[in-house]
Short mmCIF file of C-alpha atoms in Angstrom, two decimals:
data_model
loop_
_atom_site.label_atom_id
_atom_site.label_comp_id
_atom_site.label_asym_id
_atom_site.label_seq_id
_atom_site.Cartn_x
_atom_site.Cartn_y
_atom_site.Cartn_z
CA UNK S 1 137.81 79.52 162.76
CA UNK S 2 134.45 80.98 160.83
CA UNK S 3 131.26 80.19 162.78
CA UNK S 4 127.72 80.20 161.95
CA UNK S 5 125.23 82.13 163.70
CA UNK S 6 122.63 80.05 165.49
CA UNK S 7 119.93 78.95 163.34
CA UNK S 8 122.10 79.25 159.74
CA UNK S 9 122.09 75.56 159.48
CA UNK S 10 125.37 74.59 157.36
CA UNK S 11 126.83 76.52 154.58
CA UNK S 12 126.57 74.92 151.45
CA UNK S 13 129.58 76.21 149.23
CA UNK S 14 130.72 78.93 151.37
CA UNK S 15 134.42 80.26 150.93
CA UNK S 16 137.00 81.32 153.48
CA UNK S 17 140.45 82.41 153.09
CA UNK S 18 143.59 84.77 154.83
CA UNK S 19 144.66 87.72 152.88
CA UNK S 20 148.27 86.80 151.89
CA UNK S 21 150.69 88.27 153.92
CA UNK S 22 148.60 90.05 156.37
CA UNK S 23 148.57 89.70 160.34
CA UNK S 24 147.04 87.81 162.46
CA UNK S 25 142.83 89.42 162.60
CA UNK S 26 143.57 91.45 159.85
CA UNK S 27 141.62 88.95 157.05
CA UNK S 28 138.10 90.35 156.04
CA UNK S 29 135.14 87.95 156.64
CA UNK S 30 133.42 86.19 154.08
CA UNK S 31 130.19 88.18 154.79
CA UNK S 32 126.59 86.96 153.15
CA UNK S 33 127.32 83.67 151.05
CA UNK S 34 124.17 82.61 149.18
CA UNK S 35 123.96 79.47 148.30
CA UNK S 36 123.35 79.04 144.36
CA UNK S 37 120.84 75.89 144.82
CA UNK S 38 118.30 76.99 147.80
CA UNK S 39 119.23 80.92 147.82
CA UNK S 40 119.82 79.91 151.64
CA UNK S 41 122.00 83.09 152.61
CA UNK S 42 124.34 82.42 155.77
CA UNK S 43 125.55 85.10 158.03
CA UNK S 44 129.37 83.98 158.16
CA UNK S 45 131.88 85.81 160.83
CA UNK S 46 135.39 85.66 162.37
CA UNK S 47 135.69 84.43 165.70
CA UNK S 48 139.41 84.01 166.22
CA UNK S 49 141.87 84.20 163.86
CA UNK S 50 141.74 81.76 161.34
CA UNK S 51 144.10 78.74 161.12
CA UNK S 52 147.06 79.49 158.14
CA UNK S 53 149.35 77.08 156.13
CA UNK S 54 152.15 78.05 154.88
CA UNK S 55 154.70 75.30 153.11
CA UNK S 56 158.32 76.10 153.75
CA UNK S 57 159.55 72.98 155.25
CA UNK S 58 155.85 72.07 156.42
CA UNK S 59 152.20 73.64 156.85
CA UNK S 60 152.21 75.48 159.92
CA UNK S 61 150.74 78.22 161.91
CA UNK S 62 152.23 81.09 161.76
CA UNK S 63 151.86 85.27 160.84
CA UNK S 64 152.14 86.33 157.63
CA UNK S 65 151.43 83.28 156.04
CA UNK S 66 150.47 82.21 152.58
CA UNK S 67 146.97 82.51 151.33
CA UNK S 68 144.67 79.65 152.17
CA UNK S 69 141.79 79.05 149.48
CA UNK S 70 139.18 76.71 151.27
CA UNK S 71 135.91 76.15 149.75
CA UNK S 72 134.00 74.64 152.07
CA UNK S 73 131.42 71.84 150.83
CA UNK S 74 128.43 72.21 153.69
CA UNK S 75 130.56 72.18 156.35
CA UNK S 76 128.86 71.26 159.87
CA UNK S 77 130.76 73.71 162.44
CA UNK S 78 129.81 74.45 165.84
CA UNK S 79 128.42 77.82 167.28
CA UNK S 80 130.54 79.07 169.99
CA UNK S 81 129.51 78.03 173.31
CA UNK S 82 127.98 81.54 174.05
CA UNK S 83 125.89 81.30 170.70
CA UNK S 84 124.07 77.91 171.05
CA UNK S 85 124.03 74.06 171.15
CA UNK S 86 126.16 72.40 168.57
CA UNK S 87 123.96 71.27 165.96
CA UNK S 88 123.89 67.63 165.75
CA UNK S 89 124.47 66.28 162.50
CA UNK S 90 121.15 64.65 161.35
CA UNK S 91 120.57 62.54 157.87
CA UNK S 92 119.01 65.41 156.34
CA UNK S 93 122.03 67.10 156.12
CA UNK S 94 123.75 65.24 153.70
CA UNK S 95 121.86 66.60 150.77
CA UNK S 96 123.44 69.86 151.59
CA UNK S 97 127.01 68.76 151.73
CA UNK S 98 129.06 70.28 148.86
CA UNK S 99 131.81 67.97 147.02
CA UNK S 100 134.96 70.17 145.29
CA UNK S 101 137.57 68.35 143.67
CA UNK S 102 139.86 68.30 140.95
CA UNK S 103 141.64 72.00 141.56
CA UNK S 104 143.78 73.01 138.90
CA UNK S 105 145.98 76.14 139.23
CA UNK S 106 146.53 78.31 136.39
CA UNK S 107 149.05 78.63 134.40
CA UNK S 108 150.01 82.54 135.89
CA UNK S 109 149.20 81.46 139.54
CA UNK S 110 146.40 83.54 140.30
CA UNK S 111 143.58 81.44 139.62
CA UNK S 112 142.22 77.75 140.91
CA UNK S 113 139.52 75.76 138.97
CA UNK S 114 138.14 73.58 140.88
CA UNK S 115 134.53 70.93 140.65
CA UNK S 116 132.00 72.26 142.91
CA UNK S 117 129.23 69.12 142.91
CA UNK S 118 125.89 68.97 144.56
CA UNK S 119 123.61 66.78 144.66
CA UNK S 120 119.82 66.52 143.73
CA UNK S 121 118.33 63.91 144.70
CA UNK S 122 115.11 65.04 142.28
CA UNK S 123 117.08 63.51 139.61
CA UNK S 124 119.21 61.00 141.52
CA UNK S 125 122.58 62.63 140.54
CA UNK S 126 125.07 65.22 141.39
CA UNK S 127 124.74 68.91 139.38
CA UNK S 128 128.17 70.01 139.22
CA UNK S 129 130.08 73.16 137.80
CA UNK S 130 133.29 74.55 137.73
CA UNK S 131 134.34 77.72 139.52
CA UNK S 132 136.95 79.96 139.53
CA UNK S 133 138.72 81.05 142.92
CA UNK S 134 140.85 84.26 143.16
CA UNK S 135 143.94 83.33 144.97
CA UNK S 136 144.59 86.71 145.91
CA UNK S 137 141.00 87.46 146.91
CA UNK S 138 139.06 84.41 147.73
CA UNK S 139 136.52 85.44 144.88
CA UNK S 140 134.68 83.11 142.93
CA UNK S 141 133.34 83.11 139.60
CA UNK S 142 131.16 80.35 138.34
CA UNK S 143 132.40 79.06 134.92
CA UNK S 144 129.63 76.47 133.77
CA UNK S 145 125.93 76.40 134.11
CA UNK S 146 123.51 73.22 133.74
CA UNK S 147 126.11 71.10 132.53
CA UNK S 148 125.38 67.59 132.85
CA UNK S 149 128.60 65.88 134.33
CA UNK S 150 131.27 68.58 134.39
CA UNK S 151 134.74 67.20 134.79
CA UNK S 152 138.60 67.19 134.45
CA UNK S 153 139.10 70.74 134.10
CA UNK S 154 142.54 71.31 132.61
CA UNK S 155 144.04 74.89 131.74
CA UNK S 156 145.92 75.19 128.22
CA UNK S 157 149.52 75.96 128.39
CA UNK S 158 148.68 79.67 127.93
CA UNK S 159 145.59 80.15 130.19
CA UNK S 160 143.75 81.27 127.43
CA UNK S 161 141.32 78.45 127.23
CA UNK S 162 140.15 75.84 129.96
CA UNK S 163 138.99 72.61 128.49
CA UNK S 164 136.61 70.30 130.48
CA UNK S 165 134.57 66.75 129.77
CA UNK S 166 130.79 67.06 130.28
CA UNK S 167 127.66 65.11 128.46
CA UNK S 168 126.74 66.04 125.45
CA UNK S 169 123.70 64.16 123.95
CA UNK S 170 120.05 63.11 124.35
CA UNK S 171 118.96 61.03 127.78
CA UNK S 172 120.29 57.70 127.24
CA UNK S 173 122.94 58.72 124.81
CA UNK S 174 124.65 60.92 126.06
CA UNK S 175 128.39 60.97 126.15
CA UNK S 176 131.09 63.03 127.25
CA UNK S 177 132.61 65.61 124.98
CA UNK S 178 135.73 67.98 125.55
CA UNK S 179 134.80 71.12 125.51
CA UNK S 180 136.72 74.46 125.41
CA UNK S 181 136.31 77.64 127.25
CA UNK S 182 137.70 80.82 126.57
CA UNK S 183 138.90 82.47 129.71
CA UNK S 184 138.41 86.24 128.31
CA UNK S 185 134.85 85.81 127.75
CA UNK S 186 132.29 83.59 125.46
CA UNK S 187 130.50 80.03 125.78
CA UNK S 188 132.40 76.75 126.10
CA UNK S 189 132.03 74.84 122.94
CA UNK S 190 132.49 70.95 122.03
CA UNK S 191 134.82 70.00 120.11
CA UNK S 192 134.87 66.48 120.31
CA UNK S 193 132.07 63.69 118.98
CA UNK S 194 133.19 60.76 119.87
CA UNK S 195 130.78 58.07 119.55
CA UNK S 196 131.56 56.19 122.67
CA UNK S 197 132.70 59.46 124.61
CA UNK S 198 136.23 60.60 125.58
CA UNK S 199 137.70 59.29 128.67
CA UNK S 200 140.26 61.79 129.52
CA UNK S 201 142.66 63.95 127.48
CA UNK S 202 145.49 65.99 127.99
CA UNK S 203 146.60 69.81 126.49
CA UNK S 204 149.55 69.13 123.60
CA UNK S 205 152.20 71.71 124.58
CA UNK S 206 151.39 74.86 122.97
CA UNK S 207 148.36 74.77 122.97
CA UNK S 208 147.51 73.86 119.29
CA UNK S 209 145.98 70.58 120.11
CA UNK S 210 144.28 68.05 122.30
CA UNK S 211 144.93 64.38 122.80
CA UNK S 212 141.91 62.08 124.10
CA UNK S 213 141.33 58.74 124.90
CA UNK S 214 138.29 56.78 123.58
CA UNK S 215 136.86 52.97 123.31
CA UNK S 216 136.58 51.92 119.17
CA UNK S 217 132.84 51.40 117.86
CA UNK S 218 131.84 47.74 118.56
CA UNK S 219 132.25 46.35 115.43
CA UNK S 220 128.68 44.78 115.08
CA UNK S 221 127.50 48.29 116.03
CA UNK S 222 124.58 47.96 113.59
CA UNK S 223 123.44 44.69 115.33
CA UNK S 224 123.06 45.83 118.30
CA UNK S 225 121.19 48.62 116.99
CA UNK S 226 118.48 45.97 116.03
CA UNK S 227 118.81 44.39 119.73
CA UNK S 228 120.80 41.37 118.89
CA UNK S 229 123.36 42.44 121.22
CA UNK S 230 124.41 38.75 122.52
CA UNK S 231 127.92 38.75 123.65
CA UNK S 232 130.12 36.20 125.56
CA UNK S 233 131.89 37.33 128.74
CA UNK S 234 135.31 36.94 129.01
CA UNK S 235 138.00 37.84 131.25
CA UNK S 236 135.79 40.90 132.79
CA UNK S 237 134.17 41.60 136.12
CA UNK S 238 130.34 40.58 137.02
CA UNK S 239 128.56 44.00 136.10
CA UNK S 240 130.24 44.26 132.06
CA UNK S 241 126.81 44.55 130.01
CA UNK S 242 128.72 44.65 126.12
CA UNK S 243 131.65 43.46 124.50
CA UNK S 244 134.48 45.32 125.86
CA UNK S 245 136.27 47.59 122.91
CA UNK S 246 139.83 49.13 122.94
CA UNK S 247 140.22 52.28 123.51
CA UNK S 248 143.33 54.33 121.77
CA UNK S 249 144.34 57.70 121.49
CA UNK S 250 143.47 60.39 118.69
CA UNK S 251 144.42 63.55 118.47
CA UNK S 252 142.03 66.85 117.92
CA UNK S 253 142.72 70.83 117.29
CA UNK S 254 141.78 72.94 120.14
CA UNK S 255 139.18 74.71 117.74
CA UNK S 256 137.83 71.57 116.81
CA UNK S 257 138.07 69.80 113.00
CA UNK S 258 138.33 66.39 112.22
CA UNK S 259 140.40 64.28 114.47
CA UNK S 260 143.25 62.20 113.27
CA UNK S 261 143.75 58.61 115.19
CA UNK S 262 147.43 58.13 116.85
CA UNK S 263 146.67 54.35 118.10
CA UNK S 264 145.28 51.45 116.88
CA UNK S 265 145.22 47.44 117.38
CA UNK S 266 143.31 45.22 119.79
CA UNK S 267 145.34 45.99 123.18
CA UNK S 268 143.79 48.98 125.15
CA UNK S 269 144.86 51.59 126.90
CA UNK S 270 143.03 51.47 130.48
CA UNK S 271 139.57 52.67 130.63
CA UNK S 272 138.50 55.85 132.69
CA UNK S 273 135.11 56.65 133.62
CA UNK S 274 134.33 60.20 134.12
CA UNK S 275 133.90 62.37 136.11
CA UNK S 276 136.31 60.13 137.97
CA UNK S 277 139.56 60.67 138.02
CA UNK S 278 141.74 59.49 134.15
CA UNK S 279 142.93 55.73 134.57
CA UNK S 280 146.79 56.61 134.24
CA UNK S 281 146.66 59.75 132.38
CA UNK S 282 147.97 60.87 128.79
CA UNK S 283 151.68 62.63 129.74
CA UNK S 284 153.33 64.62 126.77
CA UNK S 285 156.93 65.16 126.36
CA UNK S 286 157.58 68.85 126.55
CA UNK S 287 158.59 69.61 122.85
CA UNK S 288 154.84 68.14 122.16
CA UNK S 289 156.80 65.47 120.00
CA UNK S 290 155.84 62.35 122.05
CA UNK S 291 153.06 60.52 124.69
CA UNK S 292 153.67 58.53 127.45
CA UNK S 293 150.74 56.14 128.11
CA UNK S 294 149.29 52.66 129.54
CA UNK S 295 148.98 50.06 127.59
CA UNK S 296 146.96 47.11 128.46
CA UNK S 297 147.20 44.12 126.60
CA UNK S 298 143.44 43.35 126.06
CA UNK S 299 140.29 45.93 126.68
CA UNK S 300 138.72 43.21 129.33
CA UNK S 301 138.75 44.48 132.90
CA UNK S 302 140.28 41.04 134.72
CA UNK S 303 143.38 41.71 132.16
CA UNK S 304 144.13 45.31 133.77
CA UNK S 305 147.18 43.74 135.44
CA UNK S 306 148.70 43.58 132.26
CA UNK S 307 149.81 46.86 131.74
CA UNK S 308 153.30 48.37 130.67
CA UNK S 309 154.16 52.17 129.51
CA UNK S 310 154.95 52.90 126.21
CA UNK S 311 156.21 56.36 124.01
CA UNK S 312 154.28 56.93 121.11
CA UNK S 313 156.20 58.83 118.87
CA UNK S 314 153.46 61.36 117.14
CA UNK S 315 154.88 62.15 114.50
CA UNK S 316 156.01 58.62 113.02
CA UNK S 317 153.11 56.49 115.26
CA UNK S 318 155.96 54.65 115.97
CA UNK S 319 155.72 53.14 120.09
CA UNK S 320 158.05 51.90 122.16
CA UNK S 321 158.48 50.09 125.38
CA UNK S 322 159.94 52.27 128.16
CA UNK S 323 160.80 49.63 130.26
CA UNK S 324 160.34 46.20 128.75
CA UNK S 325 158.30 45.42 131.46
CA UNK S 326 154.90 43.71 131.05
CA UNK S 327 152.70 43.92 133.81
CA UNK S 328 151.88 46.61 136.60
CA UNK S 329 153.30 49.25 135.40
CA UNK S 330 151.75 52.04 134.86
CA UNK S 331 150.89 56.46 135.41
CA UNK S 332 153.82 58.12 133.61
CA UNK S 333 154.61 60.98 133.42
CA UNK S 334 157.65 63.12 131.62
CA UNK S 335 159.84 65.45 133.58
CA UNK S 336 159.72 69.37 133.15
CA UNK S 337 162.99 68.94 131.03
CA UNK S 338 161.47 65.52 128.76
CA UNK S 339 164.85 63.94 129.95
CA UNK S 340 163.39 61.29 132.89
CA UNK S 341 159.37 59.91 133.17
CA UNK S 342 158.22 58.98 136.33
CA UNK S 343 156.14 55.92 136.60
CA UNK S 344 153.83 53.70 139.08
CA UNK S 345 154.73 50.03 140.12
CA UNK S 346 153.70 47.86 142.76
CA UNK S 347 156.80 46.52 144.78
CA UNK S 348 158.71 44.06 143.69
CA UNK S 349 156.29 44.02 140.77
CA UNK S 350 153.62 42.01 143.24
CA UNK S 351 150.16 43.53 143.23
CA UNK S 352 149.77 42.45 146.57
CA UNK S 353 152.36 44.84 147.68
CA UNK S 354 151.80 48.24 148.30
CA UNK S 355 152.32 50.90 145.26
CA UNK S 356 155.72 52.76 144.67
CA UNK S 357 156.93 55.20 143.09
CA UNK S 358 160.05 55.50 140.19
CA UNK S 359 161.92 57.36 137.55
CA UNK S 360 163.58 56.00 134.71
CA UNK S 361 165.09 57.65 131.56
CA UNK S 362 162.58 59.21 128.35
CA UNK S 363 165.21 56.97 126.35
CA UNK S 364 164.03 54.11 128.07
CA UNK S 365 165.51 51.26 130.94
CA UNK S 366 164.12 50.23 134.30
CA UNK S 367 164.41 52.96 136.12
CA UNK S 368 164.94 53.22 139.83
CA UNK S 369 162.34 53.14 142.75
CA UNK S 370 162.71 56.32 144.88
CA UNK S 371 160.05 56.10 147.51
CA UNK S 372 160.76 52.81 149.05
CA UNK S 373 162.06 54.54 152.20
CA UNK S 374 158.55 56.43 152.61
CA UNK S 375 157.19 52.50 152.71
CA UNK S 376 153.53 53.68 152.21
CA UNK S 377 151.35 52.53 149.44
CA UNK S 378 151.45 55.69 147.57
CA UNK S 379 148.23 56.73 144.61
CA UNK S 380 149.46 60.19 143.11
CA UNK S 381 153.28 61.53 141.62
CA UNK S 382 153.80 65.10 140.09
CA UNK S 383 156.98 66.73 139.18
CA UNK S 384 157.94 69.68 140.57
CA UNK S 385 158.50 72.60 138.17
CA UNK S 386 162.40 72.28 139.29
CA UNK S 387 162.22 68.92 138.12
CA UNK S 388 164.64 67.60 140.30
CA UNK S 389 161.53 66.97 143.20
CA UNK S 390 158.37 64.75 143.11
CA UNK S 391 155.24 65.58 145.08
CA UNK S 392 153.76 61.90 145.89
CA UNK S 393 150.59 61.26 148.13
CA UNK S 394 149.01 58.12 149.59
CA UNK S 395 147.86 56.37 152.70
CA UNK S 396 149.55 56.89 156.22
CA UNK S 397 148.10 55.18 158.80
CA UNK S 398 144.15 56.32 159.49
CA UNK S 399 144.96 59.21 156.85
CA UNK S 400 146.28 60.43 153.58
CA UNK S 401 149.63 62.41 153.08
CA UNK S 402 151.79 64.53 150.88
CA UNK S 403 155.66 63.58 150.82
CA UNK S 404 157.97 65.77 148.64
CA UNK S 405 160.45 62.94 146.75
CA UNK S 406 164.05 64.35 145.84
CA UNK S 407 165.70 62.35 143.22
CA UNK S 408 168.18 61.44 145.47
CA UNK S 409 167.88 61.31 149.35
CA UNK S 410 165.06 60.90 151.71
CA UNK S 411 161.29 62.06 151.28
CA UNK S 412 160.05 64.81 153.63
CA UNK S 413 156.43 64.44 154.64
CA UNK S 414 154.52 67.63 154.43
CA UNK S 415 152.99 68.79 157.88
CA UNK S 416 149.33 69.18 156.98
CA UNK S 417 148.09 69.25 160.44
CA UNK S 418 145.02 67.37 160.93
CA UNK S 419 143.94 67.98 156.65
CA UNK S 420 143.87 64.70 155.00
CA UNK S 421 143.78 65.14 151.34
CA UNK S 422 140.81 63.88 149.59
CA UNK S 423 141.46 60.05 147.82
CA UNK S 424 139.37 58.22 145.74
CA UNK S 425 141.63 56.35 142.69
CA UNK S 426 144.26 59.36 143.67
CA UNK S 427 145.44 61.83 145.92
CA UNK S 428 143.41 65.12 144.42
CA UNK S 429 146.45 67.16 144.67
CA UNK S 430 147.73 69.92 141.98
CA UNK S 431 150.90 71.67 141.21
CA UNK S 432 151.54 75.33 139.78
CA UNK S 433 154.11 75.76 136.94
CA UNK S 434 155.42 78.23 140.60
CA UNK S 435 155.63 75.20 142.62
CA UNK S 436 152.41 76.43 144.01
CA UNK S 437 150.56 73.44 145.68
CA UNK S 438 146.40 73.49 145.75
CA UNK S 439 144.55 69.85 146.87
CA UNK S 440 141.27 69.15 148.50
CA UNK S 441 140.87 67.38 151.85
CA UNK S 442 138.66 67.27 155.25
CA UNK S 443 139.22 67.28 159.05
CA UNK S 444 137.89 65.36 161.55
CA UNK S 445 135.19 68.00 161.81
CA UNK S 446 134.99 69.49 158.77
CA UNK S 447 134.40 68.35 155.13
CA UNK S 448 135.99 68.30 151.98
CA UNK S 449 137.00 72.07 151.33
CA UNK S 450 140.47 73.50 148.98
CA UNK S 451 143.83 74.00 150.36
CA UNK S 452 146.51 76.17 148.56
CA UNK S 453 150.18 76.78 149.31
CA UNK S 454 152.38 79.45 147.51
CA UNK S 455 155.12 76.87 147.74
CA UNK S 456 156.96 73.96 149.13
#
């Protein structure tokens, strides 16, 4: 494991990896990691060899194993015995915990983005930014700087660009905004302005174009400019403070330009918040011809049960039911081959039950439930690039897991020793187009860092 020499404190965003391949106490040390918020520099060395994962059957120790990418987020570890006392962890220390989340591999496997957050309690929130990790190297490369809200980074099909959601906006009015980076060199610029912000979005194959999520203008928007902003609560939780809008897709060229609406009516599809995770997330078909999506019958929250995929059809605007079902169902997302989608449904179609996971044909029908043998209530589902494999994560016991799902046959849970993936609204858990696996989790001792696995 890395230690910290006696009177380092933690080590707020520090970085510690294996060189791929290479024996056992062969892997260079991190060295001087300065910290980019209190220039607090920590001396950072190699006791014993440090632990490796490799996935082939399972994460396991062993030499020569793949690389593993962990950024650590403050993490609290104990001076040897010969060094010092363990430091006991004291309130005060939380402000120097580090969150990462959100890793996204790139499309040519050497790269991960991932959310590094902070926070700062000056201005009661968390300053986040996105950094690039070498795979190969550990390295990292900051790729945003004062930001408000940085979130949902998501590579283009190329690798060229990296889009990402932050505010955009004066105080009080800001919104979120896609925004596109170019990964050879230059500034990230918006090319969204929604009025009422974008939610989430998602890359059309090739690259050309964007698809985003966002809530319509209320329609007495001029009103409520003048404060007569009275509204009547309906079906909707206690903390709603305005008439609740729908929110449909439109569609948006990477370089920016005037967007062209794909959705309309008063149903919904299911409102995300950033920088949370997307509230079932925009899935295109690989020929870029058609969406999968949520929709929800009405935009108030205590309706959210009634939810049922549909395939928009972009080039017509013509949707369809996948299914025919009407409630609960919900997260699709197309196979690497556009033949099968991949959905989320409670069992038996009873909310009380916990969540499974199922395929059904891109031509539509009910589909078939394939994790019912894992019997855990299950929060994330992405196809392997073989397509004939789903990688599916939820709660076991006191912990969360990773299970790969065949088509046919039984699941095999993935031996993450004592890593428990990080879960909020979903496992935080990422896929190469190599089968390459990256996620964040914690230990019992250590917090949140990122994981990476060359395959599974």
């Amino acid at each position: 494991m890395w230690v910290i020499n006696p009177g380092s404190g933690v080590v707020p965003g520090s970085l510690m990896y294996s060189s791929q391949g290479g024996p056992a106490g062969s892997y260079p040390p991190v060295g001087m990691i300065e910290s980019a918020r209190n220039a607090q520099s920590i001396d950072i060395r190699r006791e014993t060899p440090m632990r490796r994962h490799h996935m082939t059957g399972s994460f396991r120790k062993m030499r020569g194993a793949a690389l593993l990418a962990a950024l650590l987020g403050g993490a609290f570890l104990m001076p040897s015995e010969a060094q010092a006392a363990p430091k006991r962890f004291e309130l005060a220390d939380l402000a120097k915990i580090t969150r990462v989340s959100d890793p996204q591999i790139a499309p040519d496997g050497r790269t991960i983005v991932v959310v590094v957050s902070r926070p700062d309690y000056e201005s009661n929130r968390f300053q986040s930014e996105l950094v690039a990790v070498d795979i190969a190297t550990g390295a990292r490369r900051p790729l945003t700087f004062d930001r408000k809200g940085v979130a949902q980074p998501r590579y283009s099909p190329s690798g060229e660009s990296l889009a990402f959601l932050a505010k955009v906006g004066p105080e009080k009015k800001e919104r979120f905004q896609i925004h596109v980076l170019p990964m050879a060199g230059g500034d990230a610029r918006a090319i969204t302005d929604a009025p009422d912000g974008v939610q989430q979005y998602a890359w059309r194959p090739g690259g050309s174009e964007i698809a985003y999520v966002t809530a319509d203008e209320a329609p007495n928007k001029e009103a409520i400019e003048k404060h007569d902003d009275a509204f009547e609560v309906g079906n909707d939780d206690l903390f709603v403070q305005a008439a609740p809008t729908p929110s449909h897709i439109w569609l948006v060229g990477a370089d920016g330009g005037k967007p062209r609406r794909l959705t309309s009516g008063a149903w919904s599809l299911p409102v995300s918040a950033p920088p949370g995770p997307p509230a079932s997330p925009l899935s295109w078909s690989p020929d870029g011809a058609s969406l999968a999506f949520a929709r929800q019958e009405t935009p108030h929250t205590g309706d959210s049960d009634l939810v049922s995929i549909r395939i928009l059809d972009v080039g017509t605007g013509s949707v369809r039911a996948l299914s025919g079902r009407k409630k609960l169902e919900s997260y699709p997302s197309f196979s690497p081959d556009g033949s099968r989608i991949a959905f989320w449904l409670p069992r038996d179609s009873d909310q009380n039950n916990v969540n499974e996971i199922g395929v059904a044909p891109a031509s539509g029908g009910m589909g078939d439930i394939l994790t019912r043998g894992i019997d855990r209530c299950l929060f994330r589902s992405i196809w392997m690039p073989d397509g004939k494999t789903l990688l599916v994560g939820g709660n076991d016991r006191n912990r969360t897991a990773l299970w790969l799902q065949p088509l046919e046959g039984r699941a095999r849970r993935l031996d993450l020793d004592e890593v428990s993936p990080s879960w909020s609204f979903w496992v935080d858990v990422n896929v190469g187009k190599d089968g390459s696996i990256a996620f964040t989790g914690s230990e019992p001792r250590r917090p949140v860092e990122l994981y990476y696995a060359a395959s599974a």
